[in-house]
PDB file of C-alpha atoms in Angstrom:
ATOM      1  CA  MET A  11       2.397   3.838 -17.030  1.00 61.00           C
ATOM      2  CA  GLU A  12       0.332   0.763 -16.141  1.00 73.00           C
ATOM      3  CA  SER A  13       1.305  -1.062 -12.953  1.00 74.00           C
ATOM      4  CA  ILE A  14       0.145  -4.034 -10.934  1.00 75.00           C
ATOM      5  CA  VAL A  15       0.193  -4.214  -7.157  1.00 74.00           C
ATOM      6  CA  LEU A  16       0.983  -7.683  -5.853  1.00 75.00           C
ATOM      7  CA  CYS A  17      -0.046  -7.461  -2.213  1.00 70.00           C
ATOM      8  CA  TYR A  18       1.441 -10.850  -1.405  1.00 73.00           C
ATOM      9  CA  GLN A  19       4.929  -9.821  -2.551  1.00 76.00           C
ATOM     10  CA  ILE A  20       5.734  -7.145   0.015  1.00 75.00           C
ATOM     11  CA  ARG A  21       9.302  -6.376   1.065  1.00 78.00           C
ATOM     12  CA  THR A  22      10.487  -4.133   3.835  1.00 80.00           C
ATOM     13  CA  LEU A  23      12.901  -1.427   2.716  1.00 80.00           C
ATOM     14  CA  ASP A  24      14.778   1.215   4.591  1.00 86.00           C
ATOM     15  CA  LYS A  25      13.593   4.481   3.053  1.00 82.00           C
ATOM     16  CA  ARG A  26      17.237   5.630   2.862  1.00 87.00           C
ATOM     17  CA  ARG A  27      17.670   3.037   0.082  1.00 86.00           C
ATOM     18  CA  LEU A  28      14.979   4.624  -2.067  1.00 82.00           C
ATOM     19  CA  VAL A  29      16.620   6.806  -4.689  1.00 86.00           C
ATOM     20  CA  ARG A  30      13.696   8.606  -6.311  1.00 86.00           C
ATOM     21  CA  LYS A  31       9.937   8.749  -6.342  1.00 83.00           C
ATOM     22  CA  ILE A  32       8.421   6.983  -9.348  1.00 82.00           C
ATOM     23  CA  GLY A  33       4.800   7.957  -8.895  1.00 84.00           C
ATOM     24  CA  LYS A  34       1.802   7.968  -6.601  1.00 86.00           C
ATOM     25  CA  ILE A  35      -1.708   6.590  -6.575  1.00 85.00           C
ATOM     26  CA  GLU A  36      -4.165   9.463  -6.561  1.00 89.00           C
ATOM     27  CA  ASN A  37      -7.328   7.449  -7.243  1.00 90.00           C
ATOM     28  CA  VAL A  38      -8.971   7.058  -3.812  1.00 87.00           C
ATOM     29  CA  GLU A  39     -10.947   3.963  -4.814  1.00 89.00           C
ATOM     30  CA  LEU A  40      -7.757   2.278  -5.995  1.00 87.00           C
ATOM     31  CA  GLN A  41      -5.980   3.266  -2.760  1.00 85.00           C
ATOM     32  CA  GLU A  42      -8.813   1.730  -0.721  1.00 84.00           C
ATOM     33  CA  GLY A  43      -8.698  -1.443  -2.810  1.00 85.00           C
ATOM     34  CA  ILE A  44      -4.978  -1.788  -2.136  1.00 83.00           C
ATOM     35  CA  ILE A  45      -5.495  -1.162   1.581  1.00 81.00           C
ATOM     36  CA  ASP A  46      -8.238  -3.817   1.645  1.00 82.00           C
ATOM     37  CA  ALA A  47      -5.987  -6.329  -0.130  1.00 82.00           C
ATOM     38  CA  LEU A  48      -3.066  -5.639   2.217  1.00 80.00           C
ATOM     39  CA  CYS A  49      -5.271  -5.923   5.299  1.00 78.00           C
ATOM     40  CA  PHE A  50      -6.669  -9.217   4.020  1.00 79.00           C
ATOM     41  CA  GLN A  51      -3.220 -10.582   3.126  1.00 77.00           C
ATOM     42  CA  TYR A  52      -1.777  -9.741   6.545  1.00 75.00           C
ATOM     43  CA  CYS A  53      -4.898 -10.565   8.616  1.00 76.00           C
ATOM     44  CA  LEU A  54      -5.396  -6.921   9.619  1.00 72.00           C
ATOM     45  CA  LEU A  55      -9.067  -6.717   8.711  1.00 66.00           C
ATOM     46  CA  HIS A  56      -9.877  -5.095  12.058  1.00 68.00           C
ATOM     47  CA  LEU A  57      -7.522  -2.188  11.177  1.00 69.00           C
ATOM     48  CA  ARG A  58      -9.022  -1.315   7.773  1.00 66.00           C
ATOM     49  CA  ALA A  59     -10.977   1.691   9.076  1.00 65.00           C
ATOM     50  CA  THR A  60      -7.832   3.053  10.752  1.00 67.00           C
ATOM     51  CA  PHE A  61      -5.814   2.871   7.533  1.00 62.00           C
ATOM     52  CA  ARG A  62      -8.578   4.497   5.495  1.00 60.00           C
ATOM     53  CA  THR A  63      -8.672   7.568   7.735  1.00 61.00           C
ATOM     54  CA  PHE A  64      -4.870   7.922   8.006  1.00 58.00           C
ATOM     55  CA  LYS A  65      -3.476  11.062   6.347  1.00 58.00           C
ATOM     56  CA  PRO A  66       0.337  11.290   6.270  1.00 54.00           C
TER      57      PRO A  66
END
């Protein structure tokens, strides 16, 4: 399934409201691109390296 990430349309959700997992992004380059876009959008450019090394 094709999807688009709109990094400027972020909402905060309580994870108890999430019913099921739809998918996950396994492509590391795509993950890093999303992290870069989010950091830029929320003026967190100084935290980019921290997010890239984070493993849940």
